[in-house]
Coordinates of C-alpha atoms in Angstrom, one line a residue:
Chain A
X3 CA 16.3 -28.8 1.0
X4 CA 13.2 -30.3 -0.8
X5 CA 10.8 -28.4 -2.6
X6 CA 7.6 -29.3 -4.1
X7 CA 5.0 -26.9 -5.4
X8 CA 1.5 -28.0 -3.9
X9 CA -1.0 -25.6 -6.2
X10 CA -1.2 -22.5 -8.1
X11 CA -4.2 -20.3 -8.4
X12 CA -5.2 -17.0 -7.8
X13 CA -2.1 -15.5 -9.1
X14 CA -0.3 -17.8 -6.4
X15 CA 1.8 -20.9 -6.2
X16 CA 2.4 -22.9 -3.0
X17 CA 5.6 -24.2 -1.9
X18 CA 6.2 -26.9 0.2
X19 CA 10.0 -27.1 1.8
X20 CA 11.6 -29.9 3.9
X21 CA 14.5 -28.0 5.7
X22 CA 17.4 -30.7 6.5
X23 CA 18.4 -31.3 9.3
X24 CA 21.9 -29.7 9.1
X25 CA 20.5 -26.5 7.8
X26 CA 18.3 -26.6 10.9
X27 CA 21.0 -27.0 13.3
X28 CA 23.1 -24.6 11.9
X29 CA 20.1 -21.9 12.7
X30 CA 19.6 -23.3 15.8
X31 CA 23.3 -23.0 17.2
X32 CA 23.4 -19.9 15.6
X33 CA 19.7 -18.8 17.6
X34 CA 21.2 -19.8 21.0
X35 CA 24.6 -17.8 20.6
X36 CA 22.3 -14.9 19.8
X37 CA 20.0 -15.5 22.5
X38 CA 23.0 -16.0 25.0
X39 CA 24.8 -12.7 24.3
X40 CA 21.1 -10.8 25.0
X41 CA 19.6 -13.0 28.2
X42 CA 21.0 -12.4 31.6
X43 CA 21.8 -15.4 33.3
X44 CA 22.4 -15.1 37.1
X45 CA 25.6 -16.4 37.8
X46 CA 27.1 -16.0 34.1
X47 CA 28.7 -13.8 32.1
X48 CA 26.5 -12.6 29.1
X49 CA 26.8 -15.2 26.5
X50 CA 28.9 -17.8 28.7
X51 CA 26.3 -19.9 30.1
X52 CA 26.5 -23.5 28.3
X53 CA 23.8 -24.3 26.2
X54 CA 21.9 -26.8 28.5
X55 CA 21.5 -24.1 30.5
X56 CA 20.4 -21.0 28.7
X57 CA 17.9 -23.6 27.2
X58 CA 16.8 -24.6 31.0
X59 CA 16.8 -20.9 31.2
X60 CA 14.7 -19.8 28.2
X61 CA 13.1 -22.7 27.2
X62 CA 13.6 -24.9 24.0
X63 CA 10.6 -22.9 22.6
X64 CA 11.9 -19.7 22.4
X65 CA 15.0 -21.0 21.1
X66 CA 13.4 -23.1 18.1
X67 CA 11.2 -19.4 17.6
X68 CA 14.8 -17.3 17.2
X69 CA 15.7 -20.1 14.9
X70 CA 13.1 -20.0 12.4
X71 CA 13.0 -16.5 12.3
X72 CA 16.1 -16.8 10.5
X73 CA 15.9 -20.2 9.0
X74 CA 12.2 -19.8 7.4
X75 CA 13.4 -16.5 5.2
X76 CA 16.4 -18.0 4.1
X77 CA 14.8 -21.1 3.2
X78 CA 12.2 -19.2 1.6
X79 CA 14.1 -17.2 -0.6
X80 CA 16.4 -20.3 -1.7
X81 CA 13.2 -21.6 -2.9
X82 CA 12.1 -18.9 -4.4
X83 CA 15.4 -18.6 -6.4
X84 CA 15.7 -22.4 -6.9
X85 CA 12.1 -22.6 -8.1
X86 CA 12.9 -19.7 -10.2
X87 CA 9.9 -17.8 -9.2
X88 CA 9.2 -14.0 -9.3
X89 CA 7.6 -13.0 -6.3
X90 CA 6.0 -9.5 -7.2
X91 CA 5.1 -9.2 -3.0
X92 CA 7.3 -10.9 -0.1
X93 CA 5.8 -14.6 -0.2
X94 CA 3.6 -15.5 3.4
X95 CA 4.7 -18.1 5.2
X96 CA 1.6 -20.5 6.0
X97 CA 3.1 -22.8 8.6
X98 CA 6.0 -23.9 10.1
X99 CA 6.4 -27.4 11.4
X100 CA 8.3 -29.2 13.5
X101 CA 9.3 -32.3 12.2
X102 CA 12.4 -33.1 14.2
X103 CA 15.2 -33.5 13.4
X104 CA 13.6 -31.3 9.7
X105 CA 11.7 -29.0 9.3
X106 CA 8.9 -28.4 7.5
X107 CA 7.5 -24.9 5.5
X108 CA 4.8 -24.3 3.5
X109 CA 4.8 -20.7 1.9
X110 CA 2.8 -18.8 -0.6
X111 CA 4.3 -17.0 -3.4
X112 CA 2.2 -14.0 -5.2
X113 CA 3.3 -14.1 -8.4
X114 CA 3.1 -10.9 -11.1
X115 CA -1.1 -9.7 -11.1
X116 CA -2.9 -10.9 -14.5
X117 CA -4.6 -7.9 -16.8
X118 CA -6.6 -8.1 -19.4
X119 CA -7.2 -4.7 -20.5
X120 CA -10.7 -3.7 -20.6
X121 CA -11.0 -1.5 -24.7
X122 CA -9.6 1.9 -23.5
X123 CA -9.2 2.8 -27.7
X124 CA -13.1 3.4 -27.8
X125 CA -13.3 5.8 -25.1
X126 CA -14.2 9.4 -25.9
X127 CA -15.0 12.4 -24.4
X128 CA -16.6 14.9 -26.0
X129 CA -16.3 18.1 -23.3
X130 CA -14.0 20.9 -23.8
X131 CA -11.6 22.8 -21.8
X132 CA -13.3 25.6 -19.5
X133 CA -13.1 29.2 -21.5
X134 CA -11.8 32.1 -20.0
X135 CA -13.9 34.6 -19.5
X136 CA -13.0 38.4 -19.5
X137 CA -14.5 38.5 -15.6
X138 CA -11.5 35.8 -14.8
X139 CA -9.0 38.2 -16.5
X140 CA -10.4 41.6 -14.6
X141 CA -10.6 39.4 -11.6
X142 CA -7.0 38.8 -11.5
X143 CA -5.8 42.4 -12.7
X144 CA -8.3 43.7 -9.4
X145 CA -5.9 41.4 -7.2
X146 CA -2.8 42.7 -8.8
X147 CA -3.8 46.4 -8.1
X148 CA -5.3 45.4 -4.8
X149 CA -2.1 43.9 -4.0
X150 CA -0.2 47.3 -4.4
X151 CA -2.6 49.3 -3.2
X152 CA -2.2 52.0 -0.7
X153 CA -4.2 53.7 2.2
X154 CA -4.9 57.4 2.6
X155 CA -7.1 59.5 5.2
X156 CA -10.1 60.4 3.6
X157 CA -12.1 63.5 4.2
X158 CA -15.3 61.9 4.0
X159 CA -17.2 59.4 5.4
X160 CA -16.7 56.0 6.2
X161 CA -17.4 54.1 2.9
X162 CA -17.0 50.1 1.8
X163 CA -13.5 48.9 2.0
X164 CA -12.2 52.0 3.8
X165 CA -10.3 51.6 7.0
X166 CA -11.4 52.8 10.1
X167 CA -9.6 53.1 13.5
X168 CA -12.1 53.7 16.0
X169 CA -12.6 52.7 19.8
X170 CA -15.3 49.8 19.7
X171 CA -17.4 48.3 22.4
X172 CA -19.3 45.3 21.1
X173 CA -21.8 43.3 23.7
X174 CA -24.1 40.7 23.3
X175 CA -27.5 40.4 24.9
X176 CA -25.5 42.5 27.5
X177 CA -22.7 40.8 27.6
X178 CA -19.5 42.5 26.6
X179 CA -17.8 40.3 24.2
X180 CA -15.0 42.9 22.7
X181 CA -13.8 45.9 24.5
X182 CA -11.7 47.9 22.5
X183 CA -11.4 51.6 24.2
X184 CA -8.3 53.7 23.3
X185 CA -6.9 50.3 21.8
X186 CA -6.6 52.4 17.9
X187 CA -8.5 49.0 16.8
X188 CA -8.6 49.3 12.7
X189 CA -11.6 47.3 11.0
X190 CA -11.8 47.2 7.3
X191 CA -15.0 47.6 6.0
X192 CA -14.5 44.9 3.1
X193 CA -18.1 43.9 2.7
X194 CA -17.3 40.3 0.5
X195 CA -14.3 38.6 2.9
X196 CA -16.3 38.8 6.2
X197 CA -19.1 36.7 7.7
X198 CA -22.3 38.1 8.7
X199 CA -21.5 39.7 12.3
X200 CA -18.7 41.5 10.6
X201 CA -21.2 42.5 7.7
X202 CA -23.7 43.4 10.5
X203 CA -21.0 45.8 12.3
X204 CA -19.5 47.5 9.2
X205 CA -23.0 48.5 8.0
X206 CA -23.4 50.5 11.2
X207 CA -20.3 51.8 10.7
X208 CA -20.6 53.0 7.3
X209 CA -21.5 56.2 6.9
X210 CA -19.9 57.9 9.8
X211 CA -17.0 60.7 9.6
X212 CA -14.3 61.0 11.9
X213 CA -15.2 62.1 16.1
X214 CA -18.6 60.6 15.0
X215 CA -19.9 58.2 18.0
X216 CA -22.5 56.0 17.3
X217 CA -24.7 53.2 19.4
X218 CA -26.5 51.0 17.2
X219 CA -28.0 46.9 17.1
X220 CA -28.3 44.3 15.3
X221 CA -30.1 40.7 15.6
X222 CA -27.6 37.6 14.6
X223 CA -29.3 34.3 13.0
X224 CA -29.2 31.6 15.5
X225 CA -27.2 29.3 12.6
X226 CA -24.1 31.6 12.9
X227 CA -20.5 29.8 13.0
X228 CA -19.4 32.0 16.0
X229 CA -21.1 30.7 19.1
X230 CA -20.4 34.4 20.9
X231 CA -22.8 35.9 18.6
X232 CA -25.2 32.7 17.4
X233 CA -28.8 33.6 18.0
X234 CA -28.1 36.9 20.0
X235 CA -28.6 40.6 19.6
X236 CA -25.4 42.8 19.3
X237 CA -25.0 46.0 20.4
X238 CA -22.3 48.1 19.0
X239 CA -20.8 51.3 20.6
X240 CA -18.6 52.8 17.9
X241 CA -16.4 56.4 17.7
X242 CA -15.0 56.5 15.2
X243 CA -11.0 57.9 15.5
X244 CA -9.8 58.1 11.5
X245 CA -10.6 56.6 8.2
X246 CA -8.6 55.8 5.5
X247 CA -9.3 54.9 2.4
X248 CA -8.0 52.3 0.3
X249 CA -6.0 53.7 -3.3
X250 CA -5.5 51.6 -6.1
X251 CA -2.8 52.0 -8.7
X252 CA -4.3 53.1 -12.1
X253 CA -4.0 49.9 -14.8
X254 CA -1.6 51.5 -16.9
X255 CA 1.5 50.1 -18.6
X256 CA 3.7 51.0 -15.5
X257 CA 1.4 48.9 -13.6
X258 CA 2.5 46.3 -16.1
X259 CA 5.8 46.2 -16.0
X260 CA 5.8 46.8 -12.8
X261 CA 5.0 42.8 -12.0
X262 CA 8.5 42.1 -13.7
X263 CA 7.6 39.6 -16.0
X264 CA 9.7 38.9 -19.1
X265 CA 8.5 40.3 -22.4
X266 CA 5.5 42.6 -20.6
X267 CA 5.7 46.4 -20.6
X268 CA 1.9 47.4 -21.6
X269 CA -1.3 46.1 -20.1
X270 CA -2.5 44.3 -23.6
X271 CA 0.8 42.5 -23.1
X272 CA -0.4 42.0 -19.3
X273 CA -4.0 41.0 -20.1
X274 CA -2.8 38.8 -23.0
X275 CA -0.1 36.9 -20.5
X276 CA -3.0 36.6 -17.8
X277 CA -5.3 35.0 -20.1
X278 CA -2.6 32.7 -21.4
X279 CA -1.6 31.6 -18.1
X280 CA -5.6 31.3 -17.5
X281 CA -6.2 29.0 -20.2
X282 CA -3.1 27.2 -19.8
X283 CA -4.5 26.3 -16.0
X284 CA -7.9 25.3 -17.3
X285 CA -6.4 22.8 -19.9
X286 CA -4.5 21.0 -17.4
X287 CA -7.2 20.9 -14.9
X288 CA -9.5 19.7 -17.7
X289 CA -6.5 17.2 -19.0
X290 CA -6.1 16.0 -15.0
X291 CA -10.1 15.4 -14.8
X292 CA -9.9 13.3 -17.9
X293 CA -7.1 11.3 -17.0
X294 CA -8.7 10.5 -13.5
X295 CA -12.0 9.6 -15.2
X296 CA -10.1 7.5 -17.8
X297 CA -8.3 5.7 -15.4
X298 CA -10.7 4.6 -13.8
X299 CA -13.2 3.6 -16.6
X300 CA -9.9 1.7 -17.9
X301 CA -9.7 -0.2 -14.3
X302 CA -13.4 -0.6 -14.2
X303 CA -13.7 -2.5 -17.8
X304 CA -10.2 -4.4 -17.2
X305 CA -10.1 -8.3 -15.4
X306 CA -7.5 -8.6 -12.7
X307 CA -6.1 -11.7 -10.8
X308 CA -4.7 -10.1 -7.9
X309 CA -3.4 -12.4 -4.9
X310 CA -4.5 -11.0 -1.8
X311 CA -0.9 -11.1 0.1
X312 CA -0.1 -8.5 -2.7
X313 CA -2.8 -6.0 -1.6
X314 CA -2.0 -6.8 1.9
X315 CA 1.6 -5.9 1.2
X316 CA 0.8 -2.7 -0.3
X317 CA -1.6 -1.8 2.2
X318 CA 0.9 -1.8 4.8
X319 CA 2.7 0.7 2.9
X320 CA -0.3 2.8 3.2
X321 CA -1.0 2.4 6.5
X322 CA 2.4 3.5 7.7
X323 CA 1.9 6.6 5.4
X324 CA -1.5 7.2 7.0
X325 CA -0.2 6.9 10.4
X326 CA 2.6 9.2 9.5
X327 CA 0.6 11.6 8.6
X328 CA -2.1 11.6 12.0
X329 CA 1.5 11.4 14.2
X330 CA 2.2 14.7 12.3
X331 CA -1.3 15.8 13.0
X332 CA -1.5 15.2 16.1
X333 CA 1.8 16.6 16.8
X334 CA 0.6 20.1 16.0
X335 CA -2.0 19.9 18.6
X336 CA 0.4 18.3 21.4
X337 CA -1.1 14.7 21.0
X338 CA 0.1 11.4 20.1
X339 CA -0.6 8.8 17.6
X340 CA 0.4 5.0 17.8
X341 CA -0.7 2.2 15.6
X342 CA -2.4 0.7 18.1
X343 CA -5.0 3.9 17.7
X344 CA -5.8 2.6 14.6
X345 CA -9.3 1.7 13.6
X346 CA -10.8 -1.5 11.5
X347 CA -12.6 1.0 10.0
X348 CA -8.7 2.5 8.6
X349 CA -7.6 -1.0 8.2
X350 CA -10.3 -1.9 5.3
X351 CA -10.4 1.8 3.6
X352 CA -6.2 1.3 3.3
X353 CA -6.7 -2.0 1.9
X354 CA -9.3 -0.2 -0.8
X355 CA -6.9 2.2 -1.5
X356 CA -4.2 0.0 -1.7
X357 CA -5.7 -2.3 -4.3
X358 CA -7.0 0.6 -6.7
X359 CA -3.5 2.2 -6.3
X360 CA -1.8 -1.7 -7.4
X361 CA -4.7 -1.8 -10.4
X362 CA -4.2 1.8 -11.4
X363 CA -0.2 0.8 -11.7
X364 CA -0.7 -2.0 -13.2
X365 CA -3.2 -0.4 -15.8
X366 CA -0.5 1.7 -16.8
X367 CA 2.0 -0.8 -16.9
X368 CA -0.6 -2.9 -18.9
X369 CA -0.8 0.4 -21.5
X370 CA 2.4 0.9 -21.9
X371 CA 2.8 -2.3 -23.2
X372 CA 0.2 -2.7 -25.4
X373 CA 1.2 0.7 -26.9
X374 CA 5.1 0.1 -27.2
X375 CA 6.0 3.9 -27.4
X376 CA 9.7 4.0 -28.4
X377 CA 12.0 6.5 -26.1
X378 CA 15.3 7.4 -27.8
X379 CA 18.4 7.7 -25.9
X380 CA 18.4 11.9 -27.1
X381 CA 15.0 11.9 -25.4
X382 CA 16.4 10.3 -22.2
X383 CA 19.1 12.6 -21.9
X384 CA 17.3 15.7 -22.6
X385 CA 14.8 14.8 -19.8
X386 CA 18.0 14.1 -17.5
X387 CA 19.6 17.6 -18.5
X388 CA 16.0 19.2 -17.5
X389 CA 15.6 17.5 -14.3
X390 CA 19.5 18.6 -13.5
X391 CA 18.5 22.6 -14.8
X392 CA 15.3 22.3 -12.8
X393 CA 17.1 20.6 -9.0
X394 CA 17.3 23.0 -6.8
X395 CA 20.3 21.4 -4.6
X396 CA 22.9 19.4 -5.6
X397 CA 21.4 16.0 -3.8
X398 CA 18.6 16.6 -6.1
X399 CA 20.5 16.1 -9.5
X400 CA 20.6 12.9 -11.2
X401 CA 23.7 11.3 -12.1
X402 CA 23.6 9.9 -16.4
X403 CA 24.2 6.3 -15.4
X404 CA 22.6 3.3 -17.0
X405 CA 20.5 2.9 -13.5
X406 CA 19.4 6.2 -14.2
X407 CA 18.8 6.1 -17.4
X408 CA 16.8 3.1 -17.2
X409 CA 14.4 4.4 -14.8
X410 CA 14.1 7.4 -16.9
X411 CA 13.0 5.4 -19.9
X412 CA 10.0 4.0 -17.8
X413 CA 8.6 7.3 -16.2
X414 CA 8.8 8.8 -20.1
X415 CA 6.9 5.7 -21.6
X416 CA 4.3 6.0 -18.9
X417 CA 3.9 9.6 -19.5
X418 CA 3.5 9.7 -23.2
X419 CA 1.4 6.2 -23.4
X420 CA -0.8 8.1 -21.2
X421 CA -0.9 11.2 -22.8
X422 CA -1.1 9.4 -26.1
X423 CA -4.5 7.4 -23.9
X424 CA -5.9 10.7 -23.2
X425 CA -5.4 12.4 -27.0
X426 CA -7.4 9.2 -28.1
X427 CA -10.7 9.4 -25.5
X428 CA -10.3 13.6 -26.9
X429 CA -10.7 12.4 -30.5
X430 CA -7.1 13.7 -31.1
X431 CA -5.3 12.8 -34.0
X432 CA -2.4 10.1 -33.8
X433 CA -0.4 13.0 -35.2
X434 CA -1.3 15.3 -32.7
X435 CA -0.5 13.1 -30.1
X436 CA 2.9 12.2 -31.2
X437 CA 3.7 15.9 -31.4
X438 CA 2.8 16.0 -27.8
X439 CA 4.5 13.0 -26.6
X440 CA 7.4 14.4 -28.6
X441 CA 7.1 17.6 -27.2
Chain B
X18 CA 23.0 -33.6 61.2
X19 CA 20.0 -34.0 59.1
X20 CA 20.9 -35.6 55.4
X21 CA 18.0 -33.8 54.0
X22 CA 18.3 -30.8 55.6
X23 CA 22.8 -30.2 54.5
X24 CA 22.0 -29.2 50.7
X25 CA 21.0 -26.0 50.7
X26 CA 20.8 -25.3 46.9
X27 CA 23.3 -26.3 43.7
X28 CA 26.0 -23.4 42.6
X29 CA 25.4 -22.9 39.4
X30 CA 27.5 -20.3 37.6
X31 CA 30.1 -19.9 35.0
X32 CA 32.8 -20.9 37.7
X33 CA 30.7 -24.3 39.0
X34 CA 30.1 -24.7 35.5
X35 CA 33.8 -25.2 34.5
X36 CA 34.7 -27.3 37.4
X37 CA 31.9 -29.7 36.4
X38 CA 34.5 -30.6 33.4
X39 CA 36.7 -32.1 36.0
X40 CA 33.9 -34.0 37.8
X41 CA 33.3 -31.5 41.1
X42 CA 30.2 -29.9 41.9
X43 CA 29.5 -26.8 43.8
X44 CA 26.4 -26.6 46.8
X45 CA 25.4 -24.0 49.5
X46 CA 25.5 -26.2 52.6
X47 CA 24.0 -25.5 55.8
X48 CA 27.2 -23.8 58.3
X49 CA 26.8 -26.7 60.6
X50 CA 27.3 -29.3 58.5
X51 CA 30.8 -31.5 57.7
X52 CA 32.6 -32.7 55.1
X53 CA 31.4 -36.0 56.3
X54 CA 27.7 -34.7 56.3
X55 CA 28.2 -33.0 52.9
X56 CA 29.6 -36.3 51.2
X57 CA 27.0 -38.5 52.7
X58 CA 24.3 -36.4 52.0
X59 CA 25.1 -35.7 47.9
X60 CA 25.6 -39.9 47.7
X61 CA 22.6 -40.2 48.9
X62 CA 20.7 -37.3 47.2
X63 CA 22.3 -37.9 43.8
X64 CA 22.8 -41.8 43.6
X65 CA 26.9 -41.2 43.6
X66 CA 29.5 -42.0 44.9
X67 CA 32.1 -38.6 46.5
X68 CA 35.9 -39.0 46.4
X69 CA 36.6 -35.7 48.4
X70 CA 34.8 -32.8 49.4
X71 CA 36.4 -29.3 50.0
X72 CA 34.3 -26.2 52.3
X73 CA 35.1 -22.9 52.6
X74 CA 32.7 -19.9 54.1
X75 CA 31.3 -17.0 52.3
X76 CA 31.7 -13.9 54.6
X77 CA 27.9 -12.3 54.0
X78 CA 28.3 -8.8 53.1
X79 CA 28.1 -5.7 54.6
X80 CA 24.7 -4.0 53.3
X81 CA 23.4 -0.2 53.7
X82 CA 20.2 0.9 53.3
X83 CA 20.0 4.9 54.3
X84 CA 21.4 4.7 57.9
X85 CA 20.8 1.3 58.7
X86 CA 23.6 -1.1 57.6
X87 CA 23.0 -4.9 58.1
X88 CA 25.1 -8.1 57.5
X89 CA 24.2 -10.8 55.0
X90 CA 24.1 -13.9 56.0
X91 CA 27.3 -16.1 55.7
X92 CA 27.0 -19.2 53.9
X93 CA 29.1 -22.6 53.9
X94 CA 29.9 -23.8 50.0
X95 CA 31.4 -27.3 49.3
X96 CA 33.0 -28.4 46.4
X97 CA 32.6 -32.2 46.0
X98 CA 34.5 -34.3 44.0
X99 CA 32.7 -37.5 42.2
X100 CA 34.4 -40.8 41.7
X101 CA 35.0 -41.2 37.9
X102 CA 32.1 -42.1 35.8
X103 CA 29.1 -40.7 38.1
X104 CA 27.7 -37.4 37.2
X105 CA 24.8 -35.2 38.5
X106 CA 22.2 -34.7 35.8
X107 CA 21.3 -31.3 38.0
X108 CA 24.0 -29.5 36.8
X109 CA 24.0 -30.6 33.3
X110 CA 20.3 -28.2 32.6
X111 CA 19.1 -31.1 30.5

């Protein structure tokens, strides 16, 4: 096999290969024997009909096509190999032609993307995590005691966020839309979680006491989300059968260690936890916005050479992730998705996606070298031993090999070079940051 | 008997294929027609001279369809054998 290369730009080298003619007839007897075994020849067993005549048969075209589908990878790859090349996306083959009794190839190899990395050291940002706020903490400890709360039959009446079992007859502009007679139909008269027709209908009901029957209206704006109601005037019949109202526990240290967490008995202990928990959640949201903004000032100030066959690659990938996910989609609602269904429209935006998904990787890849964070073996294995305690099945636990490790290695470098990256645009120290990427 | 009107159509299957090897060739021929017809009219279809030709008669089967049942046709097949060095480029598929 000859091989020339014919150009190189755009992150891509041409090859030019002139198959022999022996490796071509080696692909072409072995196309026919395939093609034999699958056609159906009248007259002949499958795979027994002499050559001449499956050819006849089939025609010499669709035998030379069966051919190169073998011969043109193989040949490619050789090249690839011989040319020593490193293709960082399967190379595309350009054309094919005849040129009996050779063949002739010409195939484009993406090499590895060029970065020059845009100056991510100057980057700063000068916000601050969100602060707690003592409304956030009561806010939670409500949905703790609202989450052990208990109902009990009030002698009163109705009031917001009791429970009311009454028999309800609900029409609009004299249609009946609900007809609950003697169905013990329980509304709760939570003011804040329902929309306006439900606000509309508890208002009525508030205020009444058990046997109490009551006919009342209301008008409903014509922008309301339930078309039943939208524009109409409600009237309510309402008599009203019990009402309950809702207890909560007192916030009291039995409260508290009622939730069963470690190390917290009183409600300072509980308030104290909650607010950690709080902040801890804001600084990682505030990290994560950070990171994402980074990133993509980084990508936005660096110079790529990208070859297109790469992003075309990649964006196949996402595709076939994106159809995945409408198949399931449309699963749920008894429908089907094929490729064919498919859109240019999807085509482009997973293109898009596909090449800021290869720069953001390769931005990173790009950091982590210019940073040159070391990893020591201890570090490795302590990550290993934490993934292990954290896998929740056996599959999930990774074996200590050098593959393993290896991989390991790379997903701690990225981590800390980017958590080094991010220290920097906060104005961190360097020693701060090593303690984190330490830690 | 017609010349042009005793080849019905070349066999070609794995069998006819194999005795190609020893120089015969395998035709549907029309029921009426000889040995003498059958040679005569493959010399002068094919350009070649025939050494021997051998018939025998393919009993048509015996098809059902619901409650009908019908018989396929029967149909003559000769075997001719070629004097050494002709062929027919027919059977060969190129």
């Amino acid at each position: 096999m000859n091989v020339s290369q014919e150009s190189s730009d755009n992150g891509e080298i041409v090859l030019r290969l002139e198959v022999d003619s022996e490796r071509v007839g080696r692909h072409m007897n072995a196309a026919v024997r395939r093609v034999s075994q699958r056609v159906n020849i009248p007259g002949f067993r499958k795979g027994k009909a002499p050559r001449a005549i499956l050819q006849n048969f089939v025609g010499k075209e669709y035998l030379v096509e069966e051919a190169m589908e073998s011969l043109v990878p193989e040949a490619v790859g050789e090249a690839v190999r011989e040319q020593e090349l490193a293709p960082f996306a399967p190379p595309r083959v350009d054309n094919v032609e005849q040129t009996e009794p050779t063949v002739t190839i010409v195939a484009t190899v993406p090499l590895r993307p060029e970065v020059v990395l845009g100056d991510y050291q100057s980057i700063r940002y000068d916000e601050q995590p969100e602060e707690v706020t003592d409304d956030a903490v009561d806010a939670l400890l409500m949905q703790l005691r609202r989450s052990q709360a208990y109902s009990l039959t009030a002698e009163r009446a109705a009031d917001e966020n009791d429970i009311v079992t009454l028999d309800l007859k609900v029409t609009a502009d004299d249609e009946l839309v609900w007809d609950f007679e003697d169905r013990q139909f329980q509304l709760n008269l939570d003011l804040e979680t329902y929309g306006e027709v439900f606000v509309g209908l508890h208002q009525g009901i508030i205020g009444m006491s058990v046997g109490d029957e009551k006919e009342f209206s209301f008008e409903v704006s014509e922008d309301n989300e339930s078309p039943q109601f939208a524009g109409r005037t409600v009237q309510v019949n309402a008599h009203v059968k019990d009402v309950q109202e809702e207890v909560l526990p007192a916030l009291d240290d039995a409260l508290a260690s009622s939730v069963g967490l470690p190390e917290v008995e009183t409600v300072e202990q509980l308030t104290t936890h909650i607010r950690s928990q709080l902040e801890e959640r804001a600084e990682q949201t505030f990290v994560n916005g950070i990171q994402n903004r980074l990133m993509t000032e980084v990508v936005e100030g660096s110079e790529f050479t990208i070859s297109p066959i790469i992003v075309d690659h990649e964006s196949q990938h996402v595709l076939e992730r994106y159809v995945q996910q409408r198949r399931s989609v449309a699963a749920r609602t008894g429908q089907q998705f094929n490729v064919e269904d498919l859109t240019e429209e999807d085509v482009n935006e997973a293109k898009e996606i596909a090449e800021r998904e290869i720069k953001n990787s390769l931005v990173v890849q790009s950091l982590v070298e210019a940073e040159n964070l070391e990893v020591s073996e201890d570090d490795v294995t302590k990550e290993i031993e934490l993934a292990n305690e954290n896998a929740t099945s056996e599959e999930q636990k990774l074996e200590d090999n050098e593959e393993t490790r290896e991989s390991v290695i790379g997903f701690l470098k990225r981590r800390r070079t980017i958590e080094r990256v991010v220290n920097m645009a906060r104005g961190q120290s360097e020693d701060a940051s090593a303690a984190m990427a330490a830690g | 008997m017609k010349i042009a009107r005793t080849l019905i159509r070349p066999v070609i299957t794995e069998k006819s294929t194999l005795l190609n090897e020893q120089n015969r060739y395998v035709f549907d021929v029309d029921m009426k027609s000889t040995k003498y017809d059958i040679a005569r009219a493959v010399e002068w279809a094919f350009d070649v001279n025939v050494v021997s030709v051998s018939t025998y008669r393919r009993r048509g089967k015996m098809k059902r369809r619901g409650f009908r049942e019908k018989k396929r046709p029967d149909v003559k097949r000769a075997i001719v054998t070629l004097a050494p060095g002709d062929s027919i480029v027919l059977f060969e598929g190129a």
